[in-house]
PDB file of C-alpha atoms and ligand atoms in Angstrom:
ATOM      1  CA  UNK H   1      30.389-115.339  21.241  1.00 54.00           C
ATOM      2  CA  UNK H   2      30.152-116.317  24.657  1.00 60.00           C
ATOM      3  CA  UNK H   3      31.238-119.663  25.604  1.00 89.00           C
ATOM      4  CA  UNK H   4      27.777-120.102  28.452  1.00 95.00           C
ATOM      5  CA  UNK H   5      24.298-119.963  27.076  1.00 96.00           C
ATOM      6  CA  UNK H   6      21.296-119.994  28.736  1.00 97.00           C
ATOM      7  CA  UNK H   7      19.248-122.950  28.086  1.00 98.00           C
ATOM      8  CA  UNK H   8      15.848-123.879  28.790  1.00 98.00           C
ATOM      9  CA  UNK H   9      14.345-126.918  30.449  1.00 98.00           C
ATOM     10  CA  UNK H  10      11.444-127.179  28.078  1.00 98.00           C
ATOM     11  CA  UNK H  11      10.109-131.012  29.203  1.00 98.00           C
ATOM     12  CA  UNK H  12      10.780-133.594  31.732  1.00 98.00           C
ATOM     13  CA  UNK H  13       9.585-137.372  31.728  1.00 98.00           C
ATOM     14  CA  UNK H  14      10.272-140.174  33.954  1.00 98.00           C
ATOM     15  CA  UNK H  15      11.549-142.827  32.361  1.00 98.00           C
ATOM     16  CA  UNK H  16      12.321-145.164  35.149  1.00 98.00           C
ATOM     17  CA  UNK H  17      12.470-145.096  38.421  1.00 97.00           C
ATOM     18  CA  UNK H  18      15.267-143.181  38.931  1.00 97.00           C
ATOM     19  CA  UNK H  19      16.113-142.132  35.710  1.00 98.00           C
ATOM     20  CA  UNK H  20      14.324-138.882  33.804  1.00 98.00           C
ATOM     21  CA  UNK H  21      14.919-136.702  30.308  1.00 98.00           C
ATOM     22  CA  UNK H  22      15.403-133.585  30.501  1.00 98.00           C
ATOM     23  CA  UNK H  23      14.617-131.569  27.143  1.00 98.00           C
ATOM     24  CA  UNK H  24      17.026-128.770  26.729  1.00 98.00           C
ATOM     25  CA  UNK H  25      16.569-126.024  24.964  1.00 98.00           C
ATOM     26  CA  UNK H  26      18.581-123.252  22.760  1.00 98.00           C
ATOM     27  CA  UNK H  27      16.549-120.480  22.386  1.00 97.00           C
ATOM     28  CA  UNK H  28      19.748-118.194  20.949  1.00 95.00           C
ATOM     29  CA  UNK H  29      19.551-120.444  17.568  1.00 97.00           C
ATOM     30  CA  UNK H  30      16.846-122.225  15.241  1.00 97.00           C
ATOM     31  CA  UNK H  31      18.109-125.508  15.078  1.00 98.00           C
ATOM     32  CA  UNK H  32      20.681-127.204  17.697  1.00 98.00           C
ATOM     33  CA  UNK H  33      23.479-129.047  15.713  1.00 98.00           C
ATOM     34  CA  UNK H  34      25.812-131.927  16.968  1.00 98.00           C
ATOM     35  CA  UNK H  35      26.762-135.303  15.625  1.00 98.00           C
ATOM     36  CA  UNK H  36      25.284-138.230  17.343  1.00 98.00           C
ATOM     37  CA  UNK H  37      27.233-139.365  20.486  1.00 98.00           C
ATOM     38  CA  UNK H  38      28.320-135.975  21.786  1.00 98.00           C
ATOM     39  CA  UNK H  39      27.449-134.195  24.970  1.00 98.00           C
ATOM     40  CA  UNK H  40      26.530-131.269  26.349  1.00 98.00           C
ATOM     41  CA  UNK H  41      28.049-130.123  29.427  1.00 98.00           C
ATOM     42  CA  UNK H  42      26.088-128.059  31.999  1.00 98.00           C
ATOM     43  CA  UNK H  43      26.943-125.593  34.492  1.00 96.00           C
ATOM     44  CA  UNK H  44      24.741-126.230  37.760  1.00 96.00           C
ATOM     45  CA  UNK H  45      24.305-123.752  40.572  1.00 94.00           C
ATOM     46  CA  UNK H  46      25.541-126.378  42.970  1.00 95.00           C
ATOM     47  CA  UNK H  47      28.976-124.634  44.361  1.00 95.00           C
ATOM     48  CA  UNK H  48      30.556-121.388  44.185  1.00 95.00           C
ATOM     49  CA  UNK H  49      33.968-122.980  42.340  1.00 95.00           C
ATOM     50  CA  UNK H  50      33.424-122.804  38.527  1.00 90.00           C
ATOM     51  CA  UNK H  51      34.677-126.594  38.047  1.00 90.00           C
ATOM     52  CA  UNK H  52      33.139-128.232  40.969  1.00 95.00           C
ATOM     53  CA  UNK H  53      29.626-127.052  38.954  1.00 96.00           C
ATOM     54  CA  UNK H  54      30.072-128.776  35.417  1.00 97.00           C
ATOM     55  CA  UNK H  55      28.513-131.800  34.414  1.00 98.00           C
ATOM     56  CA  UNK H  56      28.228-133.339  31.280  1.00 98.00           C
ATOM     57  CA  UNK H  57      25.382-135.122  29.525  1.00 98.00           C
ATOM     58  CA  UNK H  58      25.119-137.432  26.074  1.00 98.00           C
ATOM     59  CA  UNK H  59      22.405-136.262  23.995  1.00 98.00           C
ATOM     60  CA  UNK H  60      19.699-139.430  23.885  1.00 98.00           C
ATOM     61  CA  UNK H  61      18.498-137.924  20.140  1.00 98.00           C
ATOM     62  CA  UNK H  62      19.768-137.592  16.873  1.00 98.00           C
ATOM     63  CA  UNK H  63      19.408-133.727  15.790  1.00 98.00           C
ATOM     64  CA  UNK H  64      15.592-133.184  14.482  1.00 97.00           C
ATOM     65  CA  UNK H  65      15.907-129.732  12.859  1.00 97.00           C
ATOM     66  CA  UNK H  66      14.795-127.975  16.356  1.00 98.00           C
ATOM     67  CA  UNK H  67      16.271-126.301  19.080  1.00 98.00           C
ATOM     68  CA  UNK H  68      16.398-129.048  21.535  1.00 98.00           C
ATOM     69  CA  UNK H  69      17.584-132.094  22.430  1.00 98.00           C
ATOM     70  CA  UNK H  70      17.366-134.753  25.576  1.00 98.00           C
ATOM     71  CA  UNK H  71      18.938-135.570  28.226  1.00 98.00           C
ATOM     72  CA  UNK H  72      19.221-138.943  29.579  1.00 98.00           C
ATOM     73  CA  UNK H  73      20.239-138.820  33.355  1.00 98.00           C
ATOM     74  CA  UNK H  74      20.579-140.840  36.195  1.00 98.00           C
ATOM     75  CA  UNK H  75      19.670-139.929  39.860  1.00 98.00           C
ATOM     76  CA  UNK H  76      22.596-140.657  42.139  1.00 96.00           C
ATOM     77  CA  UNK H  77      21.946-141.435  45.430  1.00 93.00           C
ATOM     78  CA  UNK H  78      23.981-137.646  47.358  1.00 94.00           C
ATOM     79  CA  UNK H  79      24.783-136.480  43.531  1.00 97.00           C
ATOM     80  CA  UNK H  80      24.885-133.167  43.892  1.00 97.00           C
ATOM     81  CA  UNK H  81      24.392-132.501  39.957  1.00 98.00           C
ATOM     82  CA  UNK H  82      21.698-134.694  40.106  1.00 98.00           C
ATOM     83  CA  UNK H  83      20.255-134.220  42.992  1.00 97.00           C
ATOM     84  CA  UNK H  84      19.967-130.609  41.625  1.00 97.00           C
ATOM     85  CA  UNK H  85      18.420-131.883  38.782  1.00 98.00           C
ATOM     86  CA  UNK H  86      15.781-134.051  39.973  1.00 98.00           C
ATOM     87  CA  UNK H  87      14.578-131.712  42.784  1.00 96.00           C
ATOM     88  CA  UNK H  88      14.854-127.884  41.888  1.00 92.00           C
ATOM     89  CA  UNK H  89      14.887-127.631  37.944  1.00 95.00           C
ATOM     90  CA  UNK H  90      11.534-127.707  36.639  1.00 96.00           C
ATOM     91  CA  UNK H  91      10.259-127.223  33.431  1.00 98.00           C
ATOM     92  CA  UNK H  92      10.955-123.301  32.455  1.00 98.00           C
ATOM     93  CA  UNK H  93      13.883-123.699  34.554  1.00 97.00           C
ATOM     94  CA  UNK H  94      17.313-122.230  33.020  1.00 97.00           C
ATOM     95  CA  UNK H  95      21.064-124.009  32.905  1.00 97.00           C
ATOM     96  CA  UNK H  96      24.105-123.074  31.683  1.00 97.00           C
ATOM     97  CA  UNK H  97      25.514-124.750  28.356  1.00 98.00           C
ATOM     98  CA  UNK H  98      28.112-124.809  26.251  1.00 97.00           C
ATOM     99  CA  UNK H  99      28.228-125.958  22.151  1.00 97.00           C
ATOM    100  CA  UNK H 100      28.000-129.489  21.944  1.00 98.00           C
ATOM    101  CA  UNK H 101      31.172-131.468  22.431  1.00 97.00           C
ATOM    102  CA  UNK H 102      33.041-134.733  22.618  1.00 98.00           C
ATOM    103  CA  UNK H 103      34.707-136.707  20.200  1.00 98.00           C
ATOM    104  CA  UNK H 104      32.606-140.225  20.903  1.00 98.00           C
ATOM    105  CA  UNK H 105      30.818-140.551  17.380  1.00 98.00           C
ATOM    106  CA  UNK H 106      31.015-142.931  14.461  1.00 98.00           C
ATOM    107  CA  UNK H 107      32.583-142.133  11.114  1.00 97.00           C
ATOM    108  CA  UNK H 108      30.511-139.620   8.871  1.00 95.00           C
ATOM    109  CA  UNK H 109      31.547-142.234   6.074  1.00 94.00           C
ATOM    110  CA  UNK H 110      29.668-145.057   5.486  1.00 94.00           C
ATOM    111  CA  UNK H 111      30.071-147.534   8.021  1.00 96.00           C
ATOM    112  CA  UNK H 112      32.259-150.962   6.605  1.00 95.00           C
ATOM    113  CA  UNK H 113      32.206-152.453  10.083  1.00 97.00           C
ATOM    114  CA  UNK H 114      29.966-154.156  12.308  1.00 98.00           C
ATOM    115  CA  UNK H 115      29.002-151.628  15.296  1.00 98.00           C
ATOM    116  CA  UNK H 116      28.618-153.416  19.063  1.00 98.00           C
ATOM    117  CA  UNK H 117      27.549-150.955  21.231  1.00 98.00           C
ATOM    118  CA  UNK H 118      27.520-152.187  24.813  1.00 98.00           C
ATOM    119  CA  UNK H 119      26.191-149.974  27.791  1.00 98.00           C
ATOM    120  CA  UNK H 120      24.451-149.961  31.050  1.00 98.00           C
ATOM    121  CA  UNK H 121      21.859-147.683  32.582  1.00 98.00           C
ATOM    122  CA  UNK H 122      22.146-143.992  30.832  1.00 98.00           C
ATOM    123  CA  UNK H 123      25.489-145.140  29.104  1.00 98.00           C
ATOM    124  CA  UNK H 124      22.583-146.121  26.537  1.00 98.00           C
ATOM    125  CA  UNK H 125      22.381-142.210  25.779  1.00 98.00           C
ATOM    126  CA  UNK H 126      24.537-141.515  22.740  1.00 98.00           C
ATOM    127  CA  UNK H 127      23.712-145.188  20.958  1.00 98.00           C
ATOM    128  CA  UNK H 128      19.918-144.248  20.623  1.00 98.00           C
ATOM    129  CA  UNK H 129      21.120-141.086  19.134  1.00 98.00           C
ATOM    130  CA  UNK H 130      23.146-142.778  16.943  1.00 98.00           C
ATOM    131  CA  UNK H 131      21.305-145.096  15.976  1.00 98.00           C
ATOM    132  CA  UNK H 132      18.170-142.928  15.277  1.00 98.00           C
ATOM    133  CA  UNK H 133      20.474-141.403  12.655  1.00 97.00           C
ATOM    134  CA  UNK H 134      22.337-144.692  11.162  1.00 97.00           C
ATOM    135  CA  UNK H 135      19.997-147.231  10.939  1.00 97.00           C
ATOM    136  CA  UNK H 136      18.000-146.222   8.247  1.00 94.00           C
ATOM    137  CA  UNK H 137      21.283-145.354   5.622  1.00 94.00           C
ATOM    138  CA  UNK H 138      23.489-147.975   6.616  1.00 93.00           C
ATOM    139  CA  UNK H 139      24.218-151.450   5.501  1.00 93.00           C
ATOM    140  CA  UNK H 140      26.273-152.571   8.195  1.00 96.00           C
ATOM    141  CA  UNK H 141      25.149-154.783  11.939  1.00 98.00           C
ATOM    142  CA  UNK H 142      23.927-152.615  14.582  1.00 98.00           C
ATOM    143  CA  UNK H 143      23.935-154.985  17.798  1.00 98.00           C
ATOM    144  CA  UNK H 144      22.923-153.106  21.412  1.00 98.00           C
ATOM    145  CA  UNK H 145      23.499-154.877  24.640  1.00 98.00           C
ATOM    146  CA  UNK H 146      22.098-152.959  27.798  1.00 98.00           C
ATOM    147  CA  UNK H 147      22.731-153.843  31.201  1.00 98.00           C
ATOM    148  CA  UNK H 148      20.413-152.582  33.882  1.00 98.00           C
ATOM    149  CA  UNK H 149      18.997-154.385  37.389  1.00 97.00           C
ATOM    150  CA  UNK H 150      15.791-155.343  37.083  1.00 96.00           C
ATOM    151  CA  UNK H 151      12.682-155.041  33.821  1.00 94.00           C
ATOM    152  CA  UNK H 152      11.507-151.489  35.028  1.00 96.00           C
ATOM    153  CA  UNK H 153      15.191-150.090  34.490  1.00 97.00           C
ATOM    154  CA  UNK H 154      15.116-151.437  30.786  1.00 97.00           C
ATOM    155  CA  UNK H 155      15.478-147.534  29.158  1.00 98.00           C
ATOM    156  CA  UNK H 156      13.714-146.949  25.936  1.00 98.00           C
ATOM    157  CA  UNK H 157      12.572-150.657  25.440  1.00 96.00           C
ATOM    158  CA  UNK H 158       9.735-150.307  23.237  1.00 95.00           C
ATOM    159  CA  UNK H 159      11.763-147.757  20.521  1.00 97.00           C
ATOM    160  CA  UNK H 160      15.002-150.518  20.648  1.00 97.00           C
ATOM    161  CA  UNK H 161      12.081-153.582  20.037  1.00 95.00           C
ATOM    162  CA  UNK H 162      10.554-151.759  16.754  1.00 95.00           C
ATOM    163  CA  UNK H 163      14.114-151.015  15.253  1.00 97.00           C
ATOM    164  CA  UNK H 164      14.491-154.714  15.869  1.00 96.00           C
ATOM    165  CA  UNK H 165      11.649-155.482  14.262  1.00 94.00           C
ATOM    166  CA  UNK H 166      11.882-152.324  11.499  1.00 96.00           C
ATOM    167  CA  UNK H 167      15.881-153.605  10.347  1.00 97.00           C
ATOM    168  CA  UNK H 168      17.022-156.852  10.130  1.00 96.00           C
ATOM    169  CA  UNK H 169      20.474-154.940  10.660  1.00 97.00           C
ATOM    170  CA  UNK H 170      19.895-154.060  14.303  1.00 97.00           C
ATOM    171  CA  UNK H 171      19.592-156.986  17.283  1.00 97.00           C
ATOM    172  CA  UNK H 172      18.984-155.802  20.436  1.00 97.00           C
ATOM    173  CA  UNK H 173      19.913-157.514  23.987  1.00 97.00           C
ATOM    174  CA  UNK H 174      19.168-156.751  27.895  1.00 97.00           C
ATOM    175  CA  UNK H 175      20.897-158.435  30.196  1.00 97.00           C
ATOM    176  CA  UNK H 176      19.084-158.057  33.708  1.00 97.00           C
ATOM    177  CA  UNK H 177      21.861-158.237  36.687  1.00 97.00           C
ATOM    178  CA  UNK H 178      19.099-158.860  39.853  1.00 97.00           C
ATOM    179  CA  UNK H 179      15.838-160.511  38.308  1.00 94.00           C
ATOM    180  CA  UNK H 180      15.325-162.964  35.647  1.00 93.00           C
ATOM    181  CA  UNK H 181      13.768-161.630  31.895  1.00 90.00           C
ATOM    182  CA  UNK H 182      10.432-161.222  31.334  1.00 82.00           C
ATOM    183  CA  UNK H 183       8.462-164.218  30.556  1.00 80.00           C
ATOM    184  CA  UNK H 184       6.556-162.606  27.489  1.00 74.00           C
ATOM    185  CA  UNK H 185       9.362-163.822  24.889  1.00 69.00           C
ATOM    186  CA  UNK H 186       9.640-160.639  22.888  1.00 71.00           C
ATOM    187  CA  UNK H 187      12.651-159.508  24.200  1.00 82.00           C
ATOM    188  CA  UNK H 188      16.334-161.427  23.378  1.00 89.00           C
ATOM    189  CA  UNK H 189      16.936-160.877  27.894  1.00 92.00           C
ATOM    190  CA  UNK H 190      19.538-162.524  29.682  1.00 93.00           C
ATOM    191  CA  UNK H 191      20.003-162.948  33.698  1.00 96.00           C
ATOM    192  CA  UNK H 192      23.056-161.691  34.037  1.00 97.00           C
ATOM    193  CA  UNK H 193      25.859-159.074  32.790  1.00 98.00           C
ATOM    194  CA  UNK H 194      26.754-157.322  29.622  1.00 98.00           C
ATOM    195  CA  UNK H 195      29.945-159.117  29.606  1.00 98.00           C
ATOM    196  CA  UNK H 196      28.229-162.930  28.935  1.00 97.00           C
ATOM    197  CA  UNK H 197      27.152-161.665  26.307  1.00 97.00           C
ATOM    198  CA  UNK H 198      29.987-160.530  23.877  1.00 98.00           C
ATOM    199  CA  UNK H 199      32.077-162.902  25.154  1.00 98.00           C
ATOM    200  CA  UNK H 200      30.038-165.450  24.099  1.00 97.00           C
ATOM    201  CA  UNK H 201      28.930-164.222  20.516  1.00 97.00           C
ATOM    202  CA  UNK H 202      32.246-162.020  19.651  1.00 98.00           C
ATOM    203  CA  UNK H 203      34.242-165.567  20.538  1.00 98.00           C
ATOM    204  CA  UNK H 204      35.668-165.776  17.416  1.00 98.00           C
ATOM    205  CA  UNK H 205      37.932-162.457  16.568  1.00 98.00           C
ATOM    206  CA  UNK H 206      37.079-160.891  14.002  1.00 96.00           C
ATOM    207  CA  UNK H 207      38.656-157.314  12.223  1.00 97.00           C
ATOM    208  CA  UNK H 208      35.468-155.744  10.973  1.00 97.00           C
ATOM    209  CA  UNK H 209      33.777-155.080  14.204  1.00 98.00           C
ATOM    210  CA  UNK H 210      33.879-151.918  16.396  1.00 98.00           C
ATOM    211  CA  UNK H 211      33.141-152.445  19.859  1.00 98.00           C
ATOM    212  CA  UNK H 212      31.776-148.711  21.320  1.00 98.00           C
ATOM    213  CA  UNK H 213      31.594-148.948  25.003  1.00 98.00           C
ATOM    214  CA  UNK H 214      29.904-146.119  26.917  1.00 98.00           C
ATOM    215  CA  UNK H 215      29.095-145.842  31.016  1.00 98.00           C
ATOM    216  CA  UNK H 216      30.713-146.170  34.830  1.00 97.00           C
ATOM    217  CA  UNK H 217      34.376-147.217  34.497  1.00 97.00           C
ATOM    218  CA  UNK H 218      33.644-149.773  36.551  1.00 96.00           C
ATOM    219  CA  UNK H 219      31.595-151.601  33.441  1.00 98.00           C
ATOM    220  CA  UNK H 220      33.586-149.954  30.459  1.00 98.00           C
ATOM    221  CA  UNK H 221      37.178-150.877  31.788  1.00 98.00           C
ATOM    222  CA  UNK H 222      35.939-154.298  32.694  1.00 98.00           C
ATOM    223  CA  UNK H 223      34.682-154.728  28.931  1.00 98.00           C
ATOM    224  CA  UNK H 224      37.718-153.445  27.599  1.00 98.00           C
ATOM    225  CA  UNK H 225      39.916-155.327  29.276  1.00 98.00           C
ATOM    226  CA  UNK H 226      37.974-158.544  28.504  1.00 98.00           C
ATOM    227  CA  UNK H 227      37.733-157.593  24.725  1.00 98.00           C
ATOM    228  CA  UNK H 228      41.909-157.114  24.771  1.00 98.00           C
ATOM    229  CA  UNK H 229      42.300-160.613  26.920  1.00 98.00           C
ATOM    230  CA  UNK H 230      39.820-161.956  24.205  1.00 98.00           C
ATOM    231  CA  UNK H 231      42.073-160.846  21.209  1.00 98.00           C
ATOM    232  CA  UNK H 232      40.616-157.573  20.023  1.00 98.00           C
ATOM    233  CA  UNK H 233      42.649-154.822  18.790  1.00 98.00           C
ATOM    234  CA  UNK H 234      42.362-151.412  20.738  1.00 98.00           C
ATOM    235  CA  UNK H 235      41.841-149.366  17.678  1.00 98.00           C
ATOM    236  CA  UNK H 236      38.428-151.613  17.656  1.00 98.00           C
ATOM    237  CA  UNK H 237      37.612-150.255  21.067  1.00 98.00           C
ATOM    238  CA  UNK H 238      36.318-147.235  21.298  1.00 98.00           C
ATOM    239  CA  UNK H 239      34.697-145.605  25.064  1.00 98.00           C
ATOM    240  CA  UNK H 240      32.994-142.747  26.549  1.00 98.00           C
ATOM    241  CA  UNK H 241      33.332-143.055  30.371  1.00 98.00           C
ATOM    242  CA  UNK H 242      30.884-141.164  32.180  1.00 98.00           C
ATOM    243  CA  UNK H 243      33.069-141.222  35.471  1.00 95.00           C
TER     244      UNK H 243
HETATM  245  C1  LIG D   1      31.119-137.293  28.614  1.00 64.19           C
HETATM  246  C2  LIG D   1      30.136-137.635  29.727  1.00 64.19           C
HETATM  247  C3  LIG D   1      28.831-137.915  29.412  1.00 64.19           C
HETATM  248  C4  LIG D   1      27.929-138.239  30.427  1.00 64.19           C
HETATM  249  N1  LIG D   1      26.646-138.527  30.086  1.00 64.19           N
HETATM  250  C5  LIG D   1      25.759-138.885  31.039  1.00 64.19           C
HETATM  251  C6  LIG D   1      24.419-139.228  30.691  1.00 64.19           C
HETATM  252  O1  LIG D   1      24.015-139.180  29.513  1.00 64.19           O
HETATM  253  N2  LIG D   1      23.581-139.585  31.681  1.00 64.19           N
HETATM  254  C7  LIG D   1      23.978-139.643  33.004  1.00 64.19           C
HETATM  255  O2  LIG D   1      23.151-140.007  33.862  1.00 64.19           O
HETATM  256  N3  LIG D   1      25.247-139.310  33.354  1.00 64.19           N
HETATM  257  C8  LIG D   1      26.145-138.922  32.419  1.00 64.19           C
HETATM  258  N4  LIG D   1      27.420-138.567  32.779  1.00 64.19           N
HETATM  259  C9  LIG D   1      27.764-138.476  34.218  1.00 64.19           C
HETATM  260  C10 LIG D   1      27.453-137.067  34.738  1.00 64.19           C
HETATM  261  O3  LIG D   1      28.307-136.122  34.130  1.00 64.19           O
HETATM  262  C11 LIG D   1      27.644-136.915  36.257  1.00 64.19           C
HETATM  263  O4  LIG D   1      28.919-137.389  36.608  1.00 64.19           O
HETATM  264  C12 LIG D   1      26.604-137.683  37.036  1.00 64.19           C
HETATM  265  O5  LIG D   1      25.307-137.177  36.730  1.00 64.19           O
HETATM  266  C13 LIG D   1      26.860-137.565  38.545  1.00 64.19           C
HETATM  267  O6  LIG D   1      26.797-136.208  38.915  1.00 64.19           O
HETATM  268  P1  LIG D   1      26.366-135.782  40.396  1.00 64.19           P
HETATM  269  O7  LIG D   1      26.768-134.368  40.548  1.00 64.19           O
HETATM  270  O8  LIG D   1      24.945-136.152  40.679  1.00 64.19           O
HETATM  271  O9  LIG D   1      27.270-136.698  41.324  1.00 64.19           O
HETATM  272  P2  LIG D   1      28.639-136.213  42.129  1.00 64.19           P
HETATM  273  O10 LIG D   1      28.151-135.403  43.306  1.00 64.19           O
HETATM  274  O11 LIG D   1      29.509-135.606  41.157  1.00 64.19           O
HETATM  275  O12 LIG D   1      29.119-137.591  42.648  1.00 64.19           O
HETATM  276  C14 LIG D   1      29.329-138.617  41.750  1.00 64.19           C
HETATM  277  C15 LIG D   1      30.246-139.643  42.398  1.00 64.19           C
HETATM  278  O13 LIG D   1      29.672-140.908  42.243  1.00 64.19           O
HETATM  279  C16 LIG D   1      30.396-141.676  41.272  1.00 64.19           C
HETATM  280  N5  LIG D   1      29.390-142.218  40.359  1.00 64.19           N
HETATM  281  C17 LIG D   1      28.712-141.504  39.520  1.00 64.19           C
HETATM  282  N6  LIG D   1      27.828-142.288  38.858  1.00 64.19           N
HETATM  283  C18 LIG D   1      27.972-143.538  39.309  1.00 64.19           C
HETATM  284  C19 LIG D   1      27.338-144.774  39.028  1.00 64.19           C
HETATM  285  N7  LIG D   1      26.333-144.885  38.150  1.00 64.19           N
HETATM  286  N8  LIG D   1      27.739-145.830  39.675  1.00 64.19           N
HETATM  287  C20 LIG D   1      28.713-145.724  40.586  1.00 64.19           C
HETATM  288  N9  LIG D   1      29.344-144.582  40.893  1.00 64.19           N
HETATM  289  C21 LIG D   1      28.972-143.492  40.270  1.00 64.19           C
HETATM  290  C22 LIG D   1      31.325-140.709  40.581  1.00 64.19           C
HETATM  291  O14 LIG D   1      32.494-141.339  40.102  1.00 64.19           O
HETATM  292  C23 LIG D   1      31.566-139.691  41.679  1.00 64.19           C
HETATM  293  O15 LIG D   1      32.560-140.147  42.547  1.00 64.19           O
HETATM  294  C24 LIG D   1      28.351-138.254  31.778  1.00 64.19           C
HETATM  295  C25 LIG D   1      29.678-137.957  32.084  1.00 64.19           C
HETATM  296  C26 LIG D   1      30.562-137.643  31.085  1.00 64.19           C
HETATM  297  C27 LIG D   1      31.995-137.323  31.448  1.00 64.19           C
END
């Protein structure tokens, strides 16, 4: 089999103001399978050397019996990927892809710890997957802190706010870096960083917690490093850096 396929751009949505989905899809197969929290990586007609063209993406969905899934992505300021993206793929466009891949996933088991997933921006990618898939079969705490700028940036608000309210298992918080929370009270928002926020309510160490950490190194080796300073384990961290 070969290792490219030819994907096909099937849907695009702005999600805010610089960030867009992108649904891809397989048209060589019936149904597209991956575990939640892996990637696909494309291969973008941005440069004539093979490696200088690949870029990888989380998949934002748990698998829904089709042949396509979305893509969560960024626009960076002179990214060539992205600028790719954003200005000459269009829907009925074609990429390059390869099988899904990436080893950033929770246990098929049942889960027996408590599951902090802490992210900024698209870093937020492979937790909604996940937690599409988990939070209806699983027992354990689900708690989501997102980091982003300002209230527009908040990705996927509205889905995170009804799993809130749908499982008593799942708490969701924002932290806004540059503008203070919305005043409408339905939202657990903080003015500041991610890292306020488990340092504050992970305090006290504690063994049955899994801290998954996914984004900009900048943010995940910060985290990491705080979690370690604060006492945590490293087989309790677990990352996906995105560069
Ligand atoms: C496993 C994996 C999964 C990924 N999943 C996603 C995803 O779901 N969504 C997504 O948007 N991106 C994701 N990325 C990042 C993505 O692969 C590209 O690196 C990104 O889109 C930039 O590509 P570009 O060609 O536009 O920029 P390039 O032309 O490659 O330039 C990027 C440069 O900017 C730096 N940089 C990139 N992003 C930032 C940032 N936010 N802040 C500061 N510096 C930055 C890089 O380190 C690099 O030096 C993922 C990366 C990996 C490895």
């Amino acid at each position: 089999m070969p290792k490219w396929k030819e994907a096909v751009i099937r849907r695009i949505t702005q999600r805010s103001p610089n960030v867009r989905s992108f649904w891809l899809e397989l048209p060589d197969r019936e149904e597209l399978n991956y575990r939640p929290g892996q990637f696909l990586t494309l291969d973008l007609p941005i440069s004539d050397r093979r490696r200088e063209r690949w870029r990888s993406y989380s998949i934002a969905d748990a698998p829904d019996g089709t042949n396509q899934a979305e893509l969560c992505i960024v626009r960076l300021p002179d990214g060539r990927g992205t600028t790719y993206l954003f200005e000459g793929a269009e829907v009925g466009s074609t990429v390059l892809t390869k099988e899904p891949g990436g080893v950033f996933t929770l246990p098929e088991r049942p889960l027996d710890f408590s599951v902090v997933m802490i992210c900024t921006g698209t870093g937020v990618a492979p937790f909604r997957a996940m937690l599409q898939e988990r939070l209806a079969r699983e027992k354990n705490d689900f708690h989501l802190i997102f980091g982003c700028r300002t209230a527009e940036d908040i990705l996927y608000r509205e889905e995170f706010e009804a799993m809130a309210e749908q499982y008593p298992n799942f708490r969701y918080t924002v932290c806004l870096s540059r503008e203070d929370p919305p005043a409408d009270g339905a939202l657990e928002a903080h003015r500041g960083y991610v890292h306020q926020v488990y340092r504050e309510q992970y305090a006290d160490v504690n063994d049955d917690i899994r801290f998954y950490l996914c984004g900009w190194s900048q943010m995940v080796d910060e985290a990491k490093a705080n979690l370690l300073e604060m006492g945590y384990d490293e087989q309790q961290i677990i990352l996906e850096l995105y560069g």
